[in-house]
Amino acid sequence: MQQSHLDLLKANDPEIHAALEGESRRQRLGIELIPSENYTYPEVLCTLGSIFTNKYAEGYPGRRYYGGQTYTDRIEDLARERAKAVFRCEHANVQPLSGSPMNQAVYLGLLEPGDTILAMDLSHGGHLTHGAPVSHMGKLFNFVRYTTDPTDGSIDYDEVMRLAKETQPKLVLCGYTSYPRDIDYDAFKAIADAVGAITMVDASHFAGLVAGGVLENPFDHGFDIMTTTAHKSLRGPRAGLVLCKEQFAKAIDKSVFPGLQGGPHMNTVAGIAVTLGKAMEPEFKDYAKQVLVNARTMADAFLAEGVSLVTGGTDNHMLVVNTEESFGLDGKVAEELLDTISLTVNKQIIPDDPNPPLKPSGIRIGTPAATTRGMTEDHMKHLVHWMIQTLKAPSNTALHASIKSEVETLCRDFPVPGIS
Ligand code: DSN
């Protein structure tokens, strides 16, 4: 952000400026361990705060409803071409404003209200837009929700097949917000093929790991649709993308605009283009690899101390810790305790959780953001040690203060990109 712009903000809206300064301090001196968060590139911050925010660009490159589109067309074309190259897919729509409209655009574009969609239950790792009864999508479509195997917390593919044959969905959805294991895309494809359904993966959490080549690419397994947000493991702006086979391209584009949205946020589209350019650089592969290594290191360190992890470990960037079983603390208390040592996690429902969502039995921890700062295995071991010490001694405020100061010392060695 340009200093002159910050000075203007400070002079003209000191309350907002103070909040920005406070958030900057929080990000610099604490560590973001929420698996869906990351620190974006300075170049992306530059595009987000750019004059592209001034421009309406309803339509698509070459077919807009407003004049003056020379440069907006250029950035959207670049974003689409880069998305196709990074994910090896036939078509990309980069206009969804974020994750929820991106999934809504797929359902509304390819299905009729009332059609059946087979997707993971929210409480077992799915997303609100995967048919949670409180969501509009849950009311509009007939979601059949599969759950994980009660014995080990993993997906029971035979059970998903049984449910598919029983309920005949038009679309089979995988991809989750709180499932620490990899996905068997061939198994999902076989399930969908058995009932003639469309295959869709919501890869929002792990798309960066697919782009970096450390997790399987669903399109290599014949998937029809992949949705992803840009701001999680991809490290981009807050936005959504729909990637698909050519046969769905027209319906998807029509569904995003004019079906669901008006003018795209072109400052964000520019940020998506930058992000995908970065994902094509060799360093991004190293980053993706380190995200996985860091998550496995954390899982091993927790398990060595007898901490209970949902599914017993991780194959991706996240861990789900059962804090009730491990420390006798609910996830809300655990989240708040870790906040006091400047480590930010989020409370998390675990499969078949006996506790309510705002006081669930676990927390979710992820490594994409810490890895962006350059932290590696040894740092992950320190973080786990600090978390366990804190959660084992919830009333020891002196200990928490001393750990907080160690966290801040570590943070000073690992600056957040874009914050000077
Ligand atoms: N809210 C996001 C997450 O934290 O996983 C998903 O959209």
Short mmCIF file of C-alpha atoms and ligand atoms in Angstrom, two decimals:
data_model
loop_
_atom_site.label_atom_id
_atom_site.label_comp_id
_atom_site.label_asym_id
_atom_site.label_seq_id
_atom_site.Cartn_x
_atom_site.Cartn_y
_atom_site.Cartn_z
CA MET A 1 0.00 0.00 0.00
CA GLN A 2 1.38 3.40 -0.91
CA GLN A 3 2.44 5.49 2.09
CA SER A 4 0.75 8.55 0.62
CA HIS A 5 -2.58 6.66 0.54
CA LEU A 6 -2.13 5.57 4.16
CA ASP A 7 -1.36 9.15 5.16
CA LEU A 8 -4.56 10.32 3.45
CA LEU A 9 -6.58 7.67 5.27
CA LYS A 10 -5.00 8.63 8.58
CA ALA A 11 -5.80 12.29 8.06
CA ASN A 12 -9.35 11.78 6.80
CA ASP A 13 -10.62 8.69 8.64
CA PRO A 14 -8.46 8.08 11.69
CA GLU A 15 -10.76 5.39 13.13
CA ILE A 16 -10.45 3.16 10.07
CA HIS A 17 -6.74 3.91 9.88
CA ALA A 18 -6.30 2.87 13.52
CA ALA A 19 -8.12 -0.41 12.88
CA LEU A 20 -5.88 -1.06 9.86
CA GLU A 21 -2.79 -0.40 11.96
CA GLY A 22 -4.11 -2.71 14.70
CA GLU A 23 -4.79 -5.52 12.23
CA SER A 24 -1.36 -5.04 10.72
CA ARG A 25 0.22 -5.46 14.17
CA ARG A 26 -1.95 -8.52 14.88
CA GLN A 27 -0.87 -10.16 11.61
CA ARG A 28 2.81 -9.29 12.11
CA LEU A 29 3.14 -10.40 15.72
CA GLY A 30 0.86 -13.43 15.66
CA ILE A 31 0.64 -16.51 13.45
CA GLU A 32 -2.40 -17.36 11.37
CA LEU A 33 -3.09 -21.07 11.71
CA ILE A 34 -6.65 -21.13 10.36
CA PRO A 35 -6.38 -23.55 7.41
CA SER A 36 -8.48 -21.40 5.08
CA GLU A 37 -6.35 -18.28 5.57
CA ASN A 38 -3.11 -17.06 4.08
CA TYR A 39 -1.00 -13.93 3.60
CA THR A 40 -1.40 -12.77 0.03
CA TYR A 41 1.34 -11.39 -2.24
CA PRO A 42 2.23 -7.67 -2.12
CA GLU A 43 1.51 -7.59 -5.86
CA VAL A 44 -2.02 -8.81 -5.15
CA LEU A 45 -2.51 -6.14 -2.49
CA CYS A 46 -1.40 -3.66 -5.14
CA THR A 47 -4.04 -4.83 -7.64
CA LEU A 48 -6.77 -4.93 -4.99
CA GLY A 49 -6.15 -1.32 -4.07
CA SER A 50 -5.85 -0.27 -7.70
CA ILE A 51 -7.91 1.83 -10.07
CA PHE A 52 -9.43 -1.32 -11.59
CA THR A 53 -11.92 -0.96 -8.75
CA ASN A 54 -13.34 2.06 -10.63
CA LYS A 55 -14.45 0.05 -13.65
CA TYR A 56 -17.71 -1.73 -14.50
CA ALA A 57 -17.17 -4.69 -16.82
CA GLU A 58 -20.45 -6.61 -17.03
CA GLY A 59 -20.12 -9.36 -19.59
CA TYR A 60 -17.01 -11.21 -20.71
CA PRO A 61 -13.89 -10.17 -22.68
CA GLY A 62 -14.95 -8.98 -26.15
CA ARG A 63 -18.65 -8.99 -25.14
CA ARG A 64 -19.15 -6.27 -22.51
CA TYR A 65 -22.09 -4.00 -21.78
CA TYR A 66 -19.94 -0.92 -21.11
CA GLY A 67 -17.19 0.85 -23.07
CA GLY A 68 -13.58 1.33 -22.06
CA GLN A 69 -12.66 -2.34 -21.68
CA THR A 70 -9.19 -2.51 -23.30
CA TYR A 71 -7.38 -3.26 -20.06
CA THR A 72 -10.12 -5.12 -18.22
CA ASP A 73 -10.35 -7.54 -21.16
CA ARG A 74 -6.61 -7.99 -21.05
CA ILE A 75 -6.50 -8.93 -17.36
CA GLU A 76 -9.53 -11.21 -17.52
CA ASP A 77 -8.13 -13.02 -20.57
CA LEU A 78 -4.83 -13.45 -18.75
CA ALA A 79 -6.54 -14.74 -15.61
CA ARG A 80 -8.59 -17.26 -17.62
CA GLU A 81 -5.63 -18.48 -19.68
CA ARG A 82 -3.45 -18.85 -16.58
CA ALA A 83 -6.20 -20.72 -14.72
CA LYS A 84 -6.53 -23.18 -17.59
CA ALA A 85 -2.77 -23.72 -17.68
CA VAL A 86 -2.35 -24.10 -13.90
CA PHE A 87 -5.23 -26.57 -13.48
CA ARG A 88 -5.06 -28.25 -16.91
CA CYS A 89 -8.73 -27.61 -17.63
CA GLU A 90 -10.69 -26.57 -20.71
CA HIS A 91 -12.57 -23.54 -19.39
CA ALA A 92 -12.27 -21.04 -16.55
CA ASN A 93 -14.66 -18.43 -15.18
CA VAL A 94 -12.83 -16.01 -12.88
CA GLN A 95 -15.73 -13.70 -12.01
CA PRO A 96 -17.42 -15.30 -8.92
CA LEU A 97 -17.18 -12.80 -6.10
CA SER A 98 -16.30 -15.47 -3.57
CA GLY A 99 -16.75 -19.11 -2.60
CA SER A 100 -20.50 -19.21 -1.97
CA PRO A 101 -21.61 -17.60 -5.27
CA MET A 102 -19.09 -19.78 -7.10
CA ASN A 103 -20.81 -22.97 -5.90
CA GLN A 104 -24.27 -21.47 -6.29
CA ALA A 105 -23.46 -20.62 -9.91
CA VAL A 106 -22.66 -24.26 -10.62
CA TYR A 107 -25.84 -25.66 -9.06
CA LEU A 108 -28.08 -22.99 -10.60
CA GLY A 109 -26.41 -23.25 -14.00
CA LEU A 110 -26.42 -27.02 -14.41
CA LEU A 111 -29.43 -28.21 -12.39
CA GLU A 112 -33.10 -27.46 -11.82
CA PRO A 113 -34.47 -26.47 -8.39
CA GLY A 114 -35.41 -29.63 -6.50
CA ASP A 115 -32.73 -31.77 -8.18
CA THR A 116 -30.73 -34.08 -5.95
CA ILE A 117 -27.11 -33.34 -5.06
CA LEU A 118 -24.97 -35.78 -3.07
CA ALA A 119 -22.51 -33.92 -0.83
CA MET A 120 -20.72 -34.18 2.53
CA ASP A 121 -22.59 -33.08 5.64
CA LEU A 122 -21.36 -29.77 7.10
CA SER A 123 -20.72 -31.32 10.49
CA HIS A 124 -18.44 -33.94 8.92
CA GLY A 125 -16.37 -31.50 6.89
CA GLY A 126 -18.61 -30.12 4.12
CA HIS A 127 -19.32 -26.43 3.53
CA LEU A 128 -22.48 -24.38 4.12
CA THR A 129 -23.06 -24.29 0.36
CA HIS A 130 -22.83 -28.08 0.22
CA GLY A 131 -26.44 -28.18 1.32
CA ALA A 132 -26.54 -27.21 4.98
CA PRO A 133 -30.26 -26.90 5.83
CA VAL A 134 -29.74 -23.28 6.97
CA SER A 135 -28.35 -22.25 3.56
CA HIS A 136 -30.52 -21.08 0.66
CA MET A 137 -29.00 -23.83 -1.49
CA GLY A 138 -30.08 -26.40 1.10
CA LYS A 139 -33.64 -25.17 0.66
CA LEU A 140 -33.56 -24.90 -3.12
CA PHE A 141 -32.04 -28.28 -3.97
CA ASN A 142 -32.56 -31.74 -2.52
CA PHE A 143 -29.22 -32.35 -0.85
CA VAL A 144 -28.48 -35.87 0.31
CA ARG A 145 -25.62 -35.59 2.77
CA TYR A 146 -23.07 -38.33 3.30
CA THR A 147 -21.09 -38.52 6.53
CA THR A 148 -17.71 -39.97 7.44
CA ASP A 149 -17.07 -43.44 8.83
CA PRO A 150 -17.61 -43.35 12.62
CA THR A 151 -14.72 -45.75 13.21
CA ASP A 152 -11.92 -43.61 11.76
CA GLY A 153 -13.46 -40.37 10.45
CA SER A 154 -12.62 -41.12 6.80
CA ILE A 155 -14.96 -41.23 3.79
CA ASP A 156 -16.68 -44.59 3.34
CA TYR A 157 -16.79 -44.81 -0.48
CA ASP A 158 -19.00 -47.93 -0.44
CA GLU A 159 -21.56 -46.06 1.63
CA VAL A 160 -21.43 -43.05 -0.75
CA MET A 161 -22.02 -45.46 -3.68
CA ARG A 162 -24.96 -47.03 -1.84
CA LEU A 163 -26.49 -43.61 -1.17
CA ALA A 164 -25.97 -42.57 -4.80
CA LYS A 165 -27.76 -45.66 -6.10
CA GLU A 166 -30.57 -45.13 -3.63
CA THR A 167 -31.10 -41.40 -4.26
CA GLN A 168 -29.97 -40.99 -7.92
CA PRO A 169 -28.27 -37.54 -7.62
CA LYS A 170 -27.74 -35.34 -10.68
CA LEU A 171 -24.47 -34.08 -9.19
CA VAL A 172 -21.92 -35.74 -6.89
CA LEU A 173 -19.81 -33.30 -4.88
CA CYS A 174 -16.58 -33.87 -3.01
CA GLY A 175 -14.04 -31.39 -1.55
CA TYR A 176 -14.32 -30.14 2.02
CA THR A 177 -13.51 -27.44 4.52
CA SER A 178 -12.65 -29.68 7.43
CA TYR A 179 -11.44 -33.04 6.20
CA PRO A 180 -7.72 -33.68 6.66
CA ARG A 181 -7.42 -36.52 4.16
CA ASP A 182 -6.88 -36.72 0.41
CA ILE A 183 -9.76 -37.62 -1.92
CA ASP A 184 -10.07 -40.73 -4.10
CA TYR A 185 -11.30 -39.04 -7.28
CA ASP A 186 -11.53 -42.33 -9.19
CA ALA A 187 -13.90 -43.66 -6.54
CA PHE A 188 -16.07 -40.54 -6.79
CA LYS A 189 -16.04 -40.70 -10.60
CA ALA A 190 -17.17 -44.34 -10.46
CA ILE A 191 -19.98 -43.37 -8.05
CA ALA A 192 -21.13 -40.53 -10.32
CA ASP A 193 -20.86 -42.68 -13.46
CA ALA A 194 -22.96 -45.41 -11.85
CA VAL A 195 -25.91 -42.99 -11.69
CA GLY A 196 -25.09 -40.71 -14.65
CA ALA A 197 -24.25 -37.71 -12.40
CA ILE A 198 -21.96 -34.72 -12.95
CA THR A 199 -18.72 -34.80 -10.89
CA MET A 200 -17.80 -31.66 -8.97
CA VAL A 201 -15.02 -30.95 -6.49
CA ASP A 202 -14.89 -27.87 -4.29
CA ALA A 203 -11.12 -27.59 -4.01
CA SER A 204 -11.15 -24.24 -2.21
CA HIS A 205 -8.99 -25.42 0.65
CA PHE A 206 -6.37 -27.33 -1.28
CA ALA A 207 -6.31 -25.84 -4.81
CA GLY A 208 -2.85 -24.41 -4.09
CA LEU A 209 -1.63 -27.92 -3.38
CA VAL A 210 -3.12 -29.13 -6.66
CA ALA A 211 -1.52 -26.18 -8.48
CA GLY A 212 1.81 -26.98 -6.82
CA GLY A 213 1.56 -30.60 -7.94
CA VAL A 214 1.59 -32.17 -4.47
CA LEU A 215 -2.04 -33.32 -4.47
CA GLU A 216 -3.89 -35.03 -7.32
CA ASN A 217 -5.55 -32.89 -9.98
CA PRO A 218 -9.26 -33.87 -10.25
CA PHE A 219 -9.23 -33.13 -14.01
CA ASP A 220 -6.62 -35.88 -14.46
CA HIS A 221 -9.32 -38.23 -13.14
CA GLY A 222 -12.00 -37.07 -15.56
CA PHE A 223 -13.84 -34.65 -13.25
CA ASP A 224 -16.34 -32.28 -14.86
CA ILE A 225 -16.22 -29.25 -12.56
CA MET A 226 -13.77 -27.85 -10.04
CA THR A 227 -14.53 -24.78 -7.95
CA THR A 228 -12.00 -23.00 -5.80
CA THR A 229 -11.57 -19.82 -3.89
CA ALA A 230 -8.36 -17.92 -4.61
CA HIS A 231 -7.49 -16.79 -1.09
CA LYS A 232 -6.66 -20.02 0.72
CA SER A 233 -3.70 -22.23 -0.24
CA LEU A 234 -3.48 -20.36 -3.59
CA ARG A 235 -2.51 -17.17 -1.67
CA GLY A 236 -4.61 -14.85 -3.82
CA PRO A 237 -7.43 -12.32 -3.36
CA ARG A 238 -10.81 -13.19 -1.85
CA ALA A 239 -12.60 -14.58 -4.90
CA GLY A 240 -13.95 -17.71 -6.54
CA LEU A 241 -13.21 -19.56 -9.77
CA VAL A 242 -15.24 -22.13 -11.65
CA LEU A 243 -13.12 -24.45 -13.80
CA CYS A 244 -14.77 -26.99 -16.06
CA LYS A 245 -14.84 -29.09 -19.19
CA GLU A 246 -15.75 -27.21 -22.37
CA GLN A 247 -19.17 -28.89 -22.53
CA PHE A 248 -20.24 -26.95 -19.41
CA ALA A 249 -18.57 -23.63 -20.32
CA LYS A 250 -21.59 -21.82 -21.79
CA ALA A 251 -23.95 -22.83 -18.99
CA ILE A 252 -21.44 -21.84 -16.30
CA ASP A 253 -20.67 -18.45 -17.84
CA LYS A 254 -24.37 -17.69 -18.26
CA SER A 255 -25.02 -18.73 -14.70
CA VAL A 256 -22.31 -16.49 -13.20
CA PHE A 257 -23.34 -13.53 -15.38
CA PRO A 258 -26.12 -12.54 -15.92
CA GLY A 259 -27.66 -15.33 -13.86
CA LEU A 260 -26.22 -14.65 -10.43
CA GLN A 261 -24.02 -11.56 -10.51
CA GLY A 262 -23.68 -8.16 -12.11
CA GLY A 263 -20.36 -6.43 -12.63
CA PRO A 264 -17.26 -8.45 -11.74
CA HIS A 265 -14.71 -6.90 -9.37
CA MET A 266 -11.94 -6.21 -11.86
CA ASN A 267 -9.40 -5.23 -9.19
CA THR A 268 -9.88 -8.76 -7.83
CA VAL A 269 -9.71 -10.34 -11.28
CA ALA A 270 -6.33 -8.60 -11.72
CA GLY A 271 -5.29 -10.12 -8.38
CA ILE A 272 -6.38 -13.58 -9.55
CA ALA A 273 -4.24 -13.19 -12.69
CA VAL A 274 -1.22 -12.23 -10.57
CA THR A 275 -1.84 -15.16 -8.19
CA LEU A 276 -2.03 -17.68 -11.01
CA GLY A 277 1.12 -16.26 -12.56
CA LYS A 278 2.86 -16.88 -9.23
CA ALA A 279 1.43 -20.42 -9.08
CA MET A 280 3.19 -21.16 -12.40
CA GLU A 281 6.62 -20.29 -10.97
CA PRO A 282 8.85 -23.15 -9.78
CA GLU A 283 9.00 -21.66 -6.24
CA PHE A 284 5.30 -22.35 -5.84
CA LYS A 285 5.95 -26.09 -6.05
CA ASP A 286 8.43 -25.74 -3.17
CA TYR A 287 5.85 -23.78 -1.20
CA ALA A 288 3.14 -26.42 -1.74
CA LYS A 289 5.54 -29.20 -0.75
CA GLN A 290 6.49 -27.36 2.44
CA VAL A 291 2.81 -26.80 3.36
CA LEU A 292 2.36 -30.58 3.39
CA VAL A 293 5.63 -31.29 5.20
CA ASN A 294 4.72 -28.72 7.85
CA ALA A 295 1.25 -30.21 8.36
CA ARG A 296 2.65 -33.72 8.73
CA THR A 297 5.30 -32.47 11.14
CA MET A 298 2.61 -30.86 13.25
CA ALA A 299 0.47 -33.99 13.18
CA ASP A 300 3.40 -36.17 14.26
CA ALA A 301 4.27 -33.75 17.06
CA PHE A 302 0.68 -33.74 18.37
CA LEU A 303 0.36 -37.53 18.11
CA ALA A 304 3.67 -38.03 19.94
CA GLU A 305 2.12 -36.16 22.89
CA GLY A 306 -1.03 -38.28 22.81
CA VAL A 307 -3.25 -35.56 21.31
CA SER A 308 -6.31 -36.90 19.48
CA LEU A 309 -6.59 -35.91 15.79
CA VAL A 310 -9.70 -36.57 13.71
CA THR A 311 -8.80 -39.39 11.24
CA GLY A 312 -5.56 -39.88 13.18
CA GLY A 313 -3.47 -37.49 11.08
CA THR A 314 -3.38 -35.52 7.82
CA ASP A 315 -2.70 -35.91 4.10
CA ASN A 316 -3.19 -32.24 3.33
CA HIS A 317 -2.64 -28.82 4.88
CA MET A 318 -4.90 -29.19 7.92
CA LEU A 319 -5.39 -30.96 11.20
CA VAL A 320 -8.58 -31.28 13.21
CA VAL A 321 -7.78 -31.62 16.92
CA ASN A 322 -10.30 -33.13 19.33
CA THR A 323 -9.67 -30.74 22.22
CA GLU A 324 -12.39 -32.23 24.46
CA GLU A 325 -10.75 -35.64 24.36
CA SER A 326 -7.18 -34.33 24.50
CA PHE A 327 -7.41 -31.50 27.02
CA GLY A 328 -10.95 -31.53 28.44
CA LEU A 329 -11.59 -28.16 26.73
CA ASP A 330 -14.20 -27.29 24.15
CA GLY A 331 -13.07 -25.70 20.90
CA LYS A 332 -14.26 -22.22 21.85
CA VAL A 333 -12.15 -22.19 25.01
CA ALA A 334 -9.19 -23.69 23.14
CA GLU A 335 -9.46 -21.04 20.39
CA GLU A 336 -9.57 -18.26 22.98
CA LEU A 337 -6.63 -19.66 24.93
CA LEU A 338 -4.51 -19.89 21.79
CA ASP A 339 -5.50 -16.32 20.93
CA THR A 340 -3.82 -15.25 24.18
CA ILE A 341 -0.50 -16.61 22.87
CA SER A 342 -1.06 -14.96 19.45
CA LEU A 343 -1.74 -18.21 17.59
CA THR A 344 -5.00 -17.94 15.65
CA VAL A 345 -7.00 -21.14 15.06
CA ASN A 346 -10.74 -21.72 14.76
CA LYS A 347 -13.17 -23.77 16.82
CA GLN A 348 -14.45 -26.70 14.78
CA ILE A 349 -17.28 -29.22 14.87
CA ILE A 350 -15.94 -32.76 14.74
CA PRO A 351 -17.85 -35.68 13.17
CA ASP A 352 -20.92 -36.61 15.25
CA ASP A 353 -20.06 -33.81 17.65
CA PRO A 354 -22.18 -33.99 20.81
CA ASN A 355 -21.52 -30.26 21.39
CA PRO A 356 -23.17 -27.29 19.60
CA PRO A 357 -21.39 -25.44 16.72
CA LEU A 358 -20.42 -22.39 18.79
CA LYS A 359 -18.94 -24.60 21.52
CA PRO A 360 -17.80 -27.61 19.50
CA SER A 361 -15.36 -30.33 20.53
CA GLY A 362 -12.38 -29.36 18.42
CA ILE A 363 -10.22 -26.85 16.62
CA ARG A 364 -8.88 -26.68 13.06
CA ILE A 365 -5.23 -25.91 12.41
CA GLY A 366 -3.57 -25.33 9.03
CA THR A 367 -0.10 -24.58 7.69
CA PRO A 368 -0.55 -22.49 4.47
CA ALA A 369 -0.07 -19.08 6.12
CA ALA A 370 2.86 -19.99 8.40
CA THR A 371 4.56 -21.61 5.40
CA THR A 372 4.11 -18.41 3.38
CA ARG A 373 6.17 -16.66 6.07
CA GLY A 374 8.96 -19.19 5.51
CA MET A 375 8.45 -21.33 8.60
CA THR A 376 9.58 -24.96 8.38
CA GLU A 377 9.56 -28.19 10.40
CA ASP A 378 11.39 -26.95 13.51
CA HIS A 379 9.06 -23.99 13.81
CA MET A 380 6.04 -26.31 13.52
CA LYS A 381 7.39 -28.37 16.43
CA HIS A 382 7.73 -25.18 18.52
CA LEU A 383 4.18 -24.14 17.65
CA VAL A 384 2.79 -27.52 18.67
CA HIS A 385 4.78 -27.47 21.92
CA TRP A 386 3.44 -24.00 22.75
CA MET A 387 -0.14 -24.99 21.91
CA ILE A 388 0.03 -28.13 24.08
CA GLN A 389 1.62 -26.26 27.01
CA THR A 390 -1.11 -23.62 26.86
CA LEU A 391 -4.03 -26.03 26.50
CA LYS A 392 -2.72 -28.21 29.34
CA ALA A 393 -2.50 -25.19 31.67
CA PRO A 394 -5.56 -23.07 30.88
CA SER A 395 -5.30 -20.95 34.02
CA ASN A 396 -1.55 -20.29 33.99
CA THR A 397 -1.58 -16.72 32.66
CA ALA A 398 2.10 -16.19 33.46
CA LEU A 399 2.98 -19.15 31.23
CA HIS A 400 0.72 -17.79 28.48
CA ALA A 401 2.42 -14.38 28.66
CA SER A 402 5.84 -15.96 28.40
CA ILE A 403 4.81 -18.12 25.42
CA LYS A 404 3.22 -15.10 23.73
CA SER A 405 6.52 -13.29 23.93
CA GLU A 406 8.31 -16.31 22.39
CA VAL A 407 5.74 -16.33 19.57
CA GLU A 408 6.35 -12.63 18.95
CA THR A 409 10.11 -13.18 18.87
CA LEU A 410 9.64 -15.90 16.24
CA CYS A 411 7.31 -13.65 14.24
CA ARG A 412 9.92 -10.89 14.02
CA ASP A 413 12.17 -13.32 12.10
CA PHE A 414 9.40 -14.09 9.59
CA PRO A 415 7.82 -10.90 8.23
CA VAL A 416 4.40 -11.02 6.62
CA PRO A 417 4.66 -10.31 2.87
CA GLY A 418 3.28 -6.87 2.12
CA ILE A 419 3.55 -5.53 5.67
CA SER A 420 6.66 -3.50 6.30
N1 DSN B 1 -15.10 -20.40 5.65
C1 DSN B 1 -14.15 -21.21 4.94
C2 DSN B 1 -13.32 -22.05 5.83
O1 DSN B 1 -12.86 -21.50 6.81
O2 DSN B 1 -13.08 -23.22 5.58
C3 DSN B 1 -14.79 -22.00 3.87
O3 DSN B 1 -15.44 -21.14 3.01
#
